Every structure is written in structure tokens, then in C-alpha cells.
mmCIF file of C-alpha atoms and ligand atoms in Angstrom:
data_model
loop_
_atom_site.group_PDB
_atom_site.id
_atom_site.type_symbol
_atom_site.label_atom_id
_atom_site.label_comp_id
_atom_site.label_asym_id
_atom_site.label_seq_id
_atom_site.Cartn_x
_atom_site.Cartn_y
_atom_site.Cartn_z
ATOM 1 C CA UNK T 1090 120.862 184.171 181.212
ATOM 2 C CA UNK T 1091 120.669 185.703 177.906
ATOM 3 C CA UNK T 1092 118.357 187.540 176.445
ATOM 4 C CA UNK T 1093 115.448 185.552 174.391
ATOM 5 C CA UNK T 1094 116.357 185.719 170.367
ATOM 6 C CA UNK T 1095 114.184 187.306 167.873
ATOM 7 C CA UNK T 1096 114.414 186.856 164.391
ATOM 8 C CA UNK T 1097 112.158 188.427 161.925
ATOM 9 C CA UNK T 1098 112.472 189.030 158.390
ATOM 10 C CA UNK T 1099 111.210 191.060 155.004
ATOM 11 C CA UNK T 1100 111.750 191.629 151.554
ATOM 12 C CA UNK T 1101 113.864 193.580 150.381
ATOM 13 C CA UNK T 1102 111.159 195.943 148.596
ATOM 14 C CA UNK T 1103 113.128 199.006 148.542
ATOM 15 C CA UNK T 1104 111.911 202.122 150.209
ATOM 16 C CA UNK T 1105 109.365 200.818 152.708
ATOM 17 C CA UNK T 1106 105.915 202.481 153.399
ATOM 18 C CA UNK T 1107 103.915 203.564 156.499
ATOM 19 C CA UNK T 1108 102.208 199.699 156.575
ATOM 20 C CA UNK T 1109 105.999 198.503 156.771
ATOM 21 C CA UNK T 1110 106.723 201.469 159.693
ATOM 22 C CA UNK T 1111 103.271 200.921 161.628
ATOM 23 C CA UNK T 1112 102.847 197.186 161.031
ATOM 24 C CA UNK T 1113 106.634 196.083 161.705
ATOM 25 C CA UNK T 1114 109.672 198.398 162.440
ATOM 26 C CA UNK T 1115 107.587 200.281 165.211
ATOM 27 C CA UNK T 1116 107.409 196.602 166.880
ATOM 28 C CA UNK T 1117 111.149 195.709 166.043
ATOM 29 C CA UNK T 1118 112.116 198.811 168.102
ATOM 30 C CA UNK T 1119 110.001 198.507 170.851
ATOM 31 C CA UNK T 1120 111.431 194.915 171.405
ATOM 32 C CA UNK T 1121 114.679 195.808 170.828
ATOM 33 C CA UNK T 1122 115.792 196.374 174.477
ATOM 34 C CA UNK T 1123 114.278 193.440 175.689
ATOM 35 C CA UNK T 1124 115.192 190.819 172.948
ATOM 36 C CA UNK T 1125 118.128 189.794 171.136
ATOM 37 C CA UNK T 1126 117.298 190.310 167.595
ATOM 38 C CA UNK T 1127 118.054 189.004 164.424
ATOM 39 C CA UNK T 1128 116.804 190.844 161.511
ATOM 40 C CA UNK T 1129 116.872 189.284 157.563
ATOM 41 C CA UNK T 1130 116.780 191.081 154.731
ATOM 42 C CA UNK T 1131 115.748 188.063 152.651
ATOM 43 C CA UNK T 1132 116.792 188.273 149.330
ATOM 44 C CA UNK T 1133 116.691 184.922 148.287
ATOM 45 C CA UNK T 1134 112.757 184.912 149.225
ATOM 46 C CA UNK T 1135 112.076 187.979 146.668
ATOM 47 C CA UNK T 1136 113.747 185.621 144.145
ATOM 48 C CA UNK T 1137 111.371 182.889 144.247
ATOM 49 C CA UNK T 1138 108.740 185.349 142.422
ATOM 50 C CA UNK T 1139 111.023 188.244 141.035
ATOM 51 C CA UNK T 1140 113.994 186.338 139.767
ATOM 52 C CA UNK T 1141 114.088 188.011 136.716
ATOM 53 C CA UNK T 1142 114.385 191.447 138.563
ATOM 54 C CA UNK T 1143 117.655 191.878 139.859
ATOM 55 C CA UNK T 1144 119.023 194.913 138.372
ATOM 56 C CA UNK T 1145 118.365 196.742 141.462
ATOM 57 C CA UNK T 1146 118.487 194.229 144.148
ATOM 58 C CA UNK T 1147 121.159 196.204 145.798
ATOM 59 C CA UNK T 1148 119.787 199.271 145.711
ATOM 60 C CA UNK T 1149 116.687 197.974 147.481
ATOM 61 C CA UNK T 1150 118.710 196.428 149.883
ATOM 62 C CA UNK T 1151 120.084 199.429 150.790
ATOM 63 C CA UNK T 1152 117.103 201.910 150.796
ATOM 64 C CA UNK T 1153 115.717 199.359 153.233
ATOM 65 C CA UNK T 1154 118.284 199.302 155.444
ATOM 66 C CA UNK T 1155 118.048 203.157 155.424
ATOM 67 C CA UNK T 1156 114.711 203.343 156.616
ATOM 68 C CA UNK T 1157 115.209 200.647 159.400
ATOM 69 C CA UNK T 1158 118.125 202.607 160.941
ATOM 70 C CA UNK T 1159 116.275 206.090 160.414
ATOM 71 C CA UNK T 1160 113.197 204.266 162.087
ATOM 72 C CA UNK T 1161 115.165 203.802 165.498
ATOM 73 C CA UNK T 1162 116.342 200.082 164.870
ATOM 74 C CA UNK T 1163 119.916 200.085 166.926
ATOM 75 C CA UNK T 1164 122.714 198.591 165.369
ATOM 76 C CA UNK T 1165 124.102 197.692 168.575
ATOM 77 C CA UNK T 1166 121.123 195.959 169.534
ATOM 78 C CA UNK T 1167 119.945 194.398 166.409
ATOM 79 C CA UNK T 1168 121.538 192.586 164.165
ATOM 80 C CA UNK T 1169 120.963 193.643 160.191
ATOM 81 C CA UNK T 1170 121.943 191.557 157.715
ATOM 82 C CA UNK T 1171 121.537 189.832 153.944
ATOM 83 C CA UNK T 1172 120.035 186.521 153.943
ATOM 84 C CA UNK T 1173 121.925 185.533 150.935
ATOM 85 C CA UNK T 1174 125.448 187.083 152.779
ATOM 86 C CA UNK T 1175 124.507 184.025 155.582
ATOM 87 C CA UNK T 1176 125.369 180.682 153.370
ATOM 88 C CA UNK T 1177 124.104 179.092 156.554
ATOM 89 C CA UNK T 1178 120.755 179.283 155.716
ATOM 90 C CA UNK T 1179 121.228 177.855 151.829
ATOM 91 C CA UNK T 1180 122.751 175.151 153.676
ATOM 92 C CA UNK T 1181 120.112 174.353 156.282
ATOM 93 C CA UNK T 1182 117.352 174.736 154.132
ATOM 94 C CA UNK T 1183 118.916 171.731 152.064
ATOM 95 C CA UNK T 1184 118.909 169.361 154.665
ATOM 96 C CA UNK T 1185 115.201 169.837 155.908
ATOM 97 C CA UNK T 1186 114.011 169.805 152.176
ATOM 98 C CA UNK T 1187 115.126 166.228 152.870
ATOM 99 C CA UNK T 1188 112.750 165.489 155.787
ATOM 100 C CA UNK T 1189 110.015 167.904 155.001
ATOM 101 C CA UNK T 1190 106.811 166.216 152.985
ATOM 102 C CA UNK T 1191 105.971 168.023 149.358
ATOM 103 C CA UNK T 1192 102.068 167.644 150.643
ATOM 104 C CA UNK T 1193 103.071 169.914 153.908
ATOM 105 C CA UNK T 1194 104.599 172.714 151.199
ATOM 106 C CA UNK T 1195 101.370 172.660 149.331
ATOM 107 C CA UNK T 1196 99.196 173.205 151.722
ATOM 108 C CA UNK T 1197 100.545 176.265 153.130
ATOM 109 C CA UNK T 1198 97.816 178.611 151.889
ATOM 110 C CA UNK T 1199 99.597 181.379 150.610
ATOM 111 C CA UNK T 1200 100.975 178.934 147.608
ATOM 112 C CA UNK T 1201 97.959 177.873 146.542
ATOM 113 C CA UNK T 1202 97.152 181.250 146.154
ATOM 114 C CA UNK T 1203 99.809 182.751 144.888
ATOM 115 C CA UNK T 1204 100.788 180.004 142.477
ATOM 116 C CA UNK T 1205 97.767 180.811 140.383
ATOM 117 C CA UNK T 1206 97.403 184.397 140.951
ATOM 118 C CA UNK T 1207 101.049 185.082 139.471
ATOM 119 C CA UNK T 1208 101.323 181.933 137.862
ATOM 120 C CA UNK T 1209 104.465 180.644 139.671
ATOM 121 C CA UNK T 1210 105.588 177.279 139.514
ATOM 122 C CA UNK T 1211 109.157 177.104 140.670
ATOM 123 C CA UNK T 1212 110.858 174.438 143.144
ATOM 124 C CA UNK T 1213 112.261 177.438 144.534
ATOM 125 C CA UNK T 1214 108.715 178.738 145.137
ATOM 126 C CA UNK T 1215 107.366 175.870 147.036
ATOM 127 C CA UNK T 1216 110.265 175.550 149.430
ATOM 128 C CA UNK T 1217 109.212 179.571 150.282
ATOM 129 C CA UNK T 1218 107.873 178.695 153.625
ATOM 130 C CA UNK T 1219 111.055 176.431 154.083
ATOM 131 C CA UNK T 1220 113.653 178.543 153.661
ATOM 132 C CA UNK T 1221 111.671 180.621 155.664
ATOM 133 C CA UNK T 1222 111.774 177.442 158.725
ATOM 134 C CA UNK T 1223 115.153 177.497 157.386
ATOM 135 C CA UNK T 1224 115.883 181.266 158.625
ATOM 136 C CA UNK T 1225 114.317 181.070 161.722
ATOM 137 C CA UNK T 1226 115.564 177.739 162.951
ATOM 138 C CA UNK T 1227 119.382 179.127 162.124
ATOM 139 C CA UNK T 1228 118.835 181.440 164.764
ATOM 140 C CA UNK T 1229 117.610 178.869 167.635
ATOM 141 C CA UNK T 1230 114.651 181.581 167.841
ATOM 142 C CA UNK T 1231 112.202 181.623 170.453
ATOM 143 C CA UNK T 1232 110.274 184.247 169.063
ATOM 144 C CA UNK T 1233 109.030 186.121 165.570
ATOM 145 C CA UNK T 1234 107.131 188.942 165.115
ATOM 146 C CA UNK T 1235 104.789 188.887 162.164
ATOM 147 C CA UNK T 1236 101.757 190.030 161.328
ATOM 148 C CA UNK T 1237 98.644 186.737 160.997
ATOM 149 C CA UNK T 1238 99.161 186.532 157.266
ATOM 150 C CA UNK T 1239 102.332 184.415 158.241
ATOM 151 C CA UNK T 1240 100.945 182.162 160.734
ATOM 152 C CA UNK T 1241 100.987 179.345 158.436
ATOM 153 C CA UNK T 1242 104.271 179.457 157.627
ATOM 154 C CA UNK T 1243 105.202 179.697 161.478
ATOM 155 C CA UNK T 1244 103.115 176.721 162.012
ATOM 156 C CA UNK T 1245 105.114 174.781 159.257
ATOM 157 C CA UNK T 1246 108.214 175.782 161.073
ATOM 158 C CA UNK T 1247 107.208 174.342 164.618
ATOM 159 C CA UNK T 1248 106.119 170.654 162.369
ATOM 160 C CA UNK T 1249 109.916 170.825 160.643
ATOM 161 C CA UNK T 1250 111.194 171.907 164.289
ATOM 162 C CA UNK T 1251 109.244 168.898 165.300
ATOM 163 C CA UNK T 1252 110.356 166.546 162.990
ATOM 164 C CA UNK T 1253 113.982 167.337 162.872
ATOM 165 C CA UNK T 1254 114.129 166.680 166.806
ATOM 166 C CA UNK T 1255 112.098 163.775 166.379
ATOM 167 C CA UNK T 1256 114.465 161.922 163.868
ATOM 168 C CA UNK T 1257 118.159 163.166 164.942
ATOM 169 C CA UNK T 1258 117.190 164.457 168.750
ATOM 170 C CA UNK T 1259 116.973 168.010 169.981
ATOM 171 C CA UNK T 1260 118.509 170.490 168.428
ATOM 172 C CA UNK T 1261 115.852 173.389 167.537
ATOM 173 C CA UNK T 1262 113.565 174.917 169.917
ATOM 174 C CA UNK T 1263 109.728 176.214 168.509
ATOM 175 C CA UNK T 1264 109.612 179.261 167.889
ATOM 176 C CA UNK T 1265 106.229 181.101 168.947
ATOM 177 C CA UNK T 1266 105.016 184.280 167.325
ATOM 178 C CA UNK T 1267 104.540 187.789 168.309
ATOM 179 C CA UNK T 1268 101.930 188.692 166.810
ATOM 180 C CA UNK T 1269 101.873 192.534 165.657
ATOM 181 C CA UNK T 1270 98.793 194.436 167.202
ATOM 182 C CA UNK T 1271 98.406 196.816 164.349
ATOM 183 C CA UNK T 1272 95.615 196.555 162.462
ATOM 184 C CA UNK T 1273 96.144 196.689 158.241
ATOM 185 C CA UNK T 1274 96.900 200.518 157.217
ATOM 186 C CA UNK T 1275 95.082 201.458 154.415
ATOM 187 C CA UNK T 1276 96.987 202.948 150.709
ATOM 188 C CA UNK T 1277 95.682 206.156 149.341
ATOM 189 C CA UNK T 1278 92.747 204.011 147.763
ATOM 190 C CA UNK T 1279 91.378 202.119 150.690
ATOM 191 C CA UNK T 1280 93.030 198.273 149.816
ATOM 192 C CA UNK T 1281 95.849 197.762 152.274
ATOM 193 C CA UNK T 1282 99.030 199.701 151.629
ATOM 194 C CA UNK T 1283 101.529 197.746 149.105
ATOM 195 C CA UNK T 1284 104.022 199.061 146.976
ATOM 196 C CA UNK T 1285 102.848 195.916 144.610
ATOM 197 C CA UNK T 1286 99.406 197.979 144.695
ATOM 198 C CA UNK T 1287 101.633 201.441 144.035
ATOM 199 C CA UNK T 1288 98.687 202.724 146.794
ATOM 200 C CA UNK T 1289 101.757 203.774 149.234
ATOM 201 C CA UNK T 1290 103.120 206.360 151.314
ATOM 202 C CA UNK T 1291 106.757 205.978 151.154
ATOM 203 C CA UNK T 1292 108.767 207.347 154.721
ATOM 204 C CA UNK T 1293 111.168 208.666 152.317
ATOM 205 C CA UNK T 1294 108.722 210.778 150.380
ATOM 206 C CA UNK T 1295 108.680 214.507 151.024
ATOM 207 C CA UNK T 1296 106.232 216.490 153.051
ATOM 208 C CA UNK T 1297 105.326 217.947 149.698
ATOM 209 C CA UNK T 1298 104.436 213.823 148.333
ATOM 210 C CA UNK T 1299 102.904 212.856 151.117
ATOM 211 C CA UNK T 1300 100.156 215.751 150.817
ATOM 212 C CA UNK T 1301 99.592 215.399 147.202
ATOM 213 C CA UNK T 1302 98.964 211.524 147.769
ATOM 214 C CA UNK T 1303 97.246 212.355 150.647
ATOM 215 C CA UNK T 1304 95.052 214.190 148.380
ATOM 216 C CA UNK T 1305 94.288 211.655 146.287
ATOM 217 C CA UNK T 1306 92.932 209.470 149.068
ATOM 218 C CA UNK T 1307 89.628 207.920 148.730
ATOM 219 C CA UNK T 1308 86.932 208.728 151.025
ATOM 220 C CA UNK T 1309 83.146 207.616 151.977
ATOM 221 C CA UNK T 1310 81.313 207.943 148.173
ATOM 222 C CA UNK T 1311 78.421 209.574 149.929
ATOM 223 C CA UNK T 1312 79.587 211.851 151.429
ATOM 224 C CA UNK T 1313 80.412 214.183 148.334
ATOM 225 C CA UNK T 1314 80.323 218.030 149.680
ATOM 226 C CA UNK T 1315 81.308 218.986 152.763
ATOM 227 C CA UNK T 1316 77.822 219.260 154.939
ATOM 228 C CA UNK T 1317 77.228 215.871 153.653
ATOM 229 C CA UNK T 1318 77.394 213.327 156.492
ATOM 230 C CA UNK T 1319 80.258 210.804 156.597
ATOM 231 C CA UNK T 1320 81.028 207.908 157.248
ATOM 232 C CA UNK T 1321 84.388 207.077 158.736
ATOM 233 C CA UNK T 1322 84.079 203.937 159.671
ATOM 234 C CA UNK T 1323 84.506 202.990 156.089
ATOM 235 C CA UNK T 1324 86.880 205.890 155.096
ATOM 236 C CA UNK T 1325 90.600 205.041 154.858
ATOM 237 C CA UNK T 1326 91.132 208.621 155.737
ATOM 238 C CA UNK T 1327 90.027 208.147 159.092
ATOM 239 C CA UNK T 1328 92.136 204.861 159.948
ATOM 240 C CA UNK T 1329 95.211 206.788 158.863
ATOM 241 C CA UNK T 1330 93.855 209.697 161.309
ATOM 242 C CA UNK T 1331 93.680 207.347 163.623
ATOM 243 C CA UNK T 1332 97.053 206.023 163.670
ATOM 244 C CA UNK T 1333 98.403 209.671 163.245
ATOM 245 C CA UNK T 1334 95.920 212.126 165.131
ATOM 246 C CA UNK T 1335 95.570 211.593 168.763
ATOM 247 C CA UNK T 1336 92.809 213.864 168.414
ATOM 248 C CA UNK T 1337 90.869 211.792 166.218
ATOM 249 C CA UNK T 1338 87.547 211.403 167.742
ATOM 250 C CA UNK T 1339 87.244 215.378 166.632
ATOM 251 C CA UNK T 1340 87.556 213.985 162.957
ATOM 252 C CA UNK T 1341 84.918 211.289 163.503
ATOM 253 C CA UNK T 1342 83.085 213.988 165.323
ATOM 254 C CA UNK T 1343 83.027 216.579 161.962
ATOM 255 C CA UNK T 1344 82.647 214.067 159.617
ATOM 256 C CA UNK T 1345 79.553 212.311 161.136
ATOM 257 C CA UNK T 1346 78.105 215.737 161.972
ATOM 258 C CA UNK T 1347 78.907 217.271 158.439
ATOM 259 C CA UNK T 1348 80.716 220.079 159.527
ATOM 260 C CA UNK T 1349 84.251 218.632 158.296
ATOM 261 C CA UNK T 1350 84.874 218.615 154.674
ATOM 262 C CA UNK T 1351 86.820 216.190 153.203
ATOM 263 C CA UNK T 1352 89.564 218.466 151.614
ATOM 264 C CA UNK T 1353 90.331 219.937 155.214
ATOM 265 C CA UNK T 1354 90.576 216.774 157.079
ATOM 266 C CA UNK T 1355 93.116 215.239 154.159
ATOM 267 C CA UNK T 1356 95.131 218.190 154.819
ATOM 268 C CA UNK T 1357 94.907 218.186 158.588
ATOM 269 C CA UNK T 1358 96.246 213.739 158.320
ATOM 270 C CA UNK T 1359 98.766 214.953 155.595
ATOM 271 C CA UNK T 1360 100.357 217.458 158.331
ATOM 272 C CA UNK T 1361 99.997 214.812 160.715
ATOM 273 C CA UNK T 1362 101.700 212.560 159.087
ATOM 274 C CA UNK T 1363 104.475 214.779 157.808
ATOM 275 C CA UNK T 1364 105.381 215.812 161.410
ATOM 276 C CA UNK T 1365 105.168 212.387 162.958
ATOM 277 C CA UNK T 1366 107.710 212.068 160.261
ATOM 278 C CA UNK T 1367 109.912 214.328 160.408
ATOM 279 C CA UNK T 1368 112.646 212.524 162.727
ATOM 280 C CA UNK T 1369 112.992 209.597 160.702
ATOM 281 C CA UNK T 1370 113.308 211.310 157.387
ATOM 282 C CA UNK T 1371 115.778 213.923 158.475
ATOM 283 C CA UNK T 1372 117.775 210.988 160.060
ATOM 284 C CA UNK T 1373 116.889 209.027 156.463
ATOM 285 C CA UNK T 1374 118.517 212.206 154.565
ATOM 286 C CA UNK T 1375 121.823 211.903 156.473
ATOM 287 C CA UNK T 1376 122.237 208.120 156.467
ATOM 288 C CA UNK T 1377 121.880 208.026 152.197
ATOM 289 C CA UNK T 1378 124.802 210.496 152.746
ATOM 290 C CA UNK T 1379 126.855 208.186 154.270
ATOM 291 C CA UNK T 1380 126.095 205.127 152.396
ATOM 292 C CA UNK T 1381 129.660 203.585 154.026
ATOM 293 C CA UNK T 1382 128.284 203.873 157.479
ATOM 294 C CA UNK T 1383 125.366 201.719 156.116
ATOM 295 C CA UNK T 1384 127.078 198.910 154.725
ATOM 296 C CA UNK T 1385 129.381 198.555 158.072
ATOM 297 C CA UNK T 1386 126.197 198.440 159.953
ATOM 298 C CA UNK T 1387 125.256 195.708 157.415
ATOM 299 C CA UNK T 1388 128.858 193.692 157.719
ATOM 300 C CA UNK T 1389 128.716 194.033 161.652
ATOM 301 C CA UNK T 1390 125.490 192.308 161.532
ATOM 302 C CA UNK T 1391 126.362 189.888 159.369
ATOM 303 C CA UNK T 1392 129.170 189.174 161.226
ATOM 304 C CA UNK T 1393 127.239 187.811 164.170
ATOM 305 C CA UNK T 1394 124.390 186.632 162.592
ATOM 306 C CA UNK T 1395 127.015 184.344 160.986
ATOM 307 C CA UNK T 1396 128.610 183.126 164.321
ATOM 308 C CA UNK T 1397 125.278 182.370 165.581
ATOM 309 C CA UNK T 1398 124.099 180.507 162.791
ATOM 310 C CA UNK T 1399 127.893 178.580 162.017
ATOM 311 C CA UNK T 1400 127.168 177.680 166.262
ATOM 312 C CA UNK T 1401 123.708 175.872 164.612
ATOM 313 C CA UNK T 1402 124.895 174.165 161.807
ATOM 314 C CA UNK T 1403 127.999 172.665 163.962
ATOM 315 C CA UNK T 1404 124.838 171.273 166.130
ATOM 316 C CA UNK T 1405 123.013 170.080 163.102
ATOM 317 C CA UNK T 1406 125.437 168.141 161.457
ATOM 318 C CA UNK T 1407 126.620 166.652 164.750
ATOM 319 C CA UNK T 1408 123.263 165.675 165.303
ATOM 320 C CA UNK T 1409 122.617 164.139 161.597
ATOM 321 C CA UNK T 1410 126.188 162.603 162.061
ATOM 322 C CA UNK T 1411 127.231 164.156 158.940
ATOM 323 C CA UNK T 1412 130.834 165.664 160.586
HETATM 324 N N1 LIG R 676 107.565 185.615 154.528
HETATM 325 C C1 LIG R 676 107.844 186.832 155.232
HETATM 326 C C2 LIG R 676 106.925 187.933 154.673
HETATM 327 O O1 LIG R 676 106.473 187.838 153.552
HETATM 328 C C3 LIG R 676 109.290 187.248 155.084
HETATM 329 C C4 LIG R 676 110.223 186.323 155.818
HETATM 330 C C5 LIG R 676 111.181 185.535 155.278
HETATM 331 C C6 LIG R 676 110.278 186.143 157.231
HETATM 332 N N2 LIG R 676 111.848 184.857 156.257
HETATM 333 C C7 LIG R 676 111.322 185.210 157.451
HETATM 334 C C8 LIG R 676 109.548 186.660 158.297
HETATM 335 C C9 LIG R 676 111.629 184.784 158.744
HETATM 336 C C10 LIG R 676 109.861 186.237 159.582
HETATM 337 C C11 LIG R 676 110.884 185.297 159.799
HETATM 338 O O2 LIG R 676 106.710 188.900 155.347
#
């Protein structure tokens, strides 16, 4: 028996941040061993809101796959590819636009919400959540770890699953999610980290970055010199403390009590973080050396995403009687 499949997938945003690390590629790896995984660098998905910025599409591409293979992602274990290298999933996507209801695309809540807030009112926009179906149903997977924002668009996948066995008999099974545990990680001031927001902490900045930003961090308003009693419940400081210090119940200890200034306990997370750190971005520093060995890792995957998906579509079209 193999191994269930995993497919997951992200944006290709460039140099990810410590809500990309903590909220996904920590999960990818710790599945890894346990999973066979499938992991997209979507690039047709950042096109349905930033089509007209393409200039450096590849260079995101490849900073990305940087930081998942300095992260601990294993080639050998996981494939890493391009969506738009797949033509599988162009293709597949085109045939359940055919049996998928407009109505079930506008409902997905994140269109609604998008559509207005950046004023987006492509065709290629509304399918979003079905080419997303699209990329997990290529795979057969069984599972897909997101984080909750994307449970409606996991939901629409299991309907078009549904339908698509329904009509021309089984073919896909539903895929269930893994839901992330990690809670939201904060940016440097407070709303959740997004290089959209530019509140991030990059894993590629330097030690040097990462305390300056650190710096800059927001904190409780009322507490404003150090003797003043905190709050760090509502202090981003703290949540980052507590993802980074294992001692942080001495933070919430100094803060409540007064005796921790603010300027100290930035600089104790910032070393924190820089040495939790340290691995990946010394591993990050020799794989942007060898920028060969990171497009092979990126053809390799390809390479059997493609045989895995090609093994899907032969089922599809047998099943649709189109070949
Ligand atoms: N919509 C996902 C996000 O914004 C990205 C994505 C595209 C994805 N295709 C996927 C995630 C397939 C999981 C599986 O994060």
C-alpha cells in the first residue's frame, strides 16, 4: 500500500516570511515522512490578481523554492514543482468549468470579498477556487494542509469531486484537510504577517534585519516605560516570543510585573529568532549559490508530478468518453 498523497499549494510570493515558515513549511516537513507529497507553486493562481506583474515571476519562483529546500522540505520525498510547467491542470480545470455552477463560484467567500476590495473582475478570477479543485483533484489527493481561511475552497472541491463522480462515475476521491494548528503570527505591527502588508520578517533577512524590524514592533500602548505594566496578551511581541522562546512565561512574567522593558524583551525575541534561524539561512545562502541544483530539484518534481497527473487525465477522459 502506498503512502496517502498530499498536495498543497502557494503563491509564488517570492521570499517567504516567518507566517509562511510557522503556518505551512514547518507542517509540510513534519508530514513529509509519512505522506506522499505534492507541492504547487501556483503561478497561474497569482495571475488571476497580479497579471500585470510578471517581470519577476521567475525570480519569485525561485526565491521560494529556496526557502522550501533550506526549510527541510526533501526533494526525495516531496515533489516541487510549477503549476503552470503541469499543462494537466489547464486541462482539467477546463472540463469541470463545464459541470461546475457560476452561483457555486460566487459564493465562495473569499470572491466576494476580494472582488470589491481589489476590484477584480476577471473570468480567470472566479474560476480561482476551481483551478484550485483543479490542482488537487490532478493529484487523486486524500489530503491538504491549509490553514481555515481555505476551507471554502476545499469544500467546493469535495461538491466538484462530487459531481464529477456523480455524472461520469468514480474517478476522484475527496480530499479532507489538514488543518494547520498554528495560530496567525503577527507582522512587526500587530495585523497578521503579509508581505502584501510589507509587516514581514523575511527567513532570508539577516540577523542584522531581523533586529531592526524587530525593533520596530508594536507593543501594548500602555505600557510606555519600562516599570509600566504590560499587557501581553495583546502585544504581538509576546506571540512571536511565544513561538520562538521556550522560556516565555518569564516574558509574560516581566512584562505583567513591570520589571521587563520593552526595548530588552524585543532584543531578547530578535536573538531568538535569529538563532532559531540560523540553519535555514546558512543552508538558504548556499542553495542561491547553486541556482542549477535548484532548478533540477524543480524538473525532478515536475517530472513526477506530471506522470501522476497524465495517470488522471487518462482516467478522466476515459471516464467522460472523450478518448
Ligand atoms: N489558494 C491557496 C492559498 O491562497 C493556494 C493554492 C492554490 C492551494 N492551489 C492550491 C492550496 C491547492 C492548497 C491546494 O493559500
Amino acid at each position: 500500500m502506498g503512502k496517502p498523497i498530499v498536495l498543497s499549494g502557494m503563491q509564488p510570493t517570492g521570499k517567504l516570511h516567518l507566517g509562511n515558515l510557522e503556518g505551512a513549511l514547518r507542517n509540510w516537513v513534519s508530514l513529509q515522512d509519512n505522506y506522499e507529497m505534492y507541492l504547487c507553486i501556483v503561478d497561474w493562481h497569482s495571475l488571476t490578481s497580479d497579471f500585470d506583474h510578471t517581470q519577476d515571476l521567475k525570480e519569485r519562483i525561485f526565491q521560494m523554492a529556496v526557502d522550501y529546500l533550506a526549510s527541510g522540505l526533501d526533494p526525495d520525498k516531496c515533489a516541487v514543482f510549477v503549476q503552470s510547467h503541469v499543462k494537466e491542470h489547464a486541462e482539467l480545470f477546463l472540463l469541470l468549468s463545464m459541470i461546475v455552477p457560476i452561483p457555486w463560484l460566487e459564493r465562495v467567500p473569499s470572491y466576494k470579498e476580494k472582488s470589491v476590495e481589489l476590484n477584480l473582475d476577471s473570468y480567470g478570477f472566479l474560476g480561482y477556487p476551481l483551478l484550485q479543485a483543479a490542482d488537487i483533484l490532478l493529484y487523486k489527493a486524500n489530503y491538504v494542509p491549509v490553514g481555515k481561511d481555505q476551507l471554502p475552497h476545499i469544500e467546493l472541491t469535495r461538491e466538484v469531486a462530487r459531481r464529477f463522480n456523480h455524472i461520469y462515475g468514480n474517478v476522484f476521491p475527496e480530499p479532507d484537510v489538514l488543518l494547520t494548528k498554528f495560530a496567525v503570527v503577527p507582522g512587526i505591527d500587530g495585523r497578521k504577517m503579509s508581505k502584501s502588508y510589507n509587516n514581514d520578517i523575511a527567513i532570508a533577512d539577516s540577523p542584522e534585519e531581523t533586529e531592526k524590524k524587530v525593533m520596530k514592533m508594536i507593543t501594548d500602548p500602555q505600557k510606555i516605560y519600562k516599570g509600566d505594566k504590560g499587557r501581553p496578551e495583546i502585544c504581538p511581541v509576546y506571540s512571536l516570543h511565544q513561538i520562538y522562546n521556550s522560556n516565555y512565561q518569564e516574558i509574560y512574567k516581566g512584562c505583567t510585573s513591570g520589571e521587563l522593558g520593552c526595548v530588552d524583551c524585543k532584543k531578547m525575541l530578535a536573538s531568538h529568532i535569529n538563532s532559531n534561524l540560523a540553519p535555514i539561512r546558512a543552508k538558504r545562502k548556499e542553495l542561491e549559490k547553486s541556482p542549477d541544483k535548484v532548478k533540477q530539484v524543480l524538473e525532478n518534481g515536475e517530472k513526477r508530478a506530471r506522470a501522476r497527473a497524465q495517470a488522471t487525465m487518462q482516467d478522466v477522459r476515459k471516464a467522460m468518453k472523450l478518448e
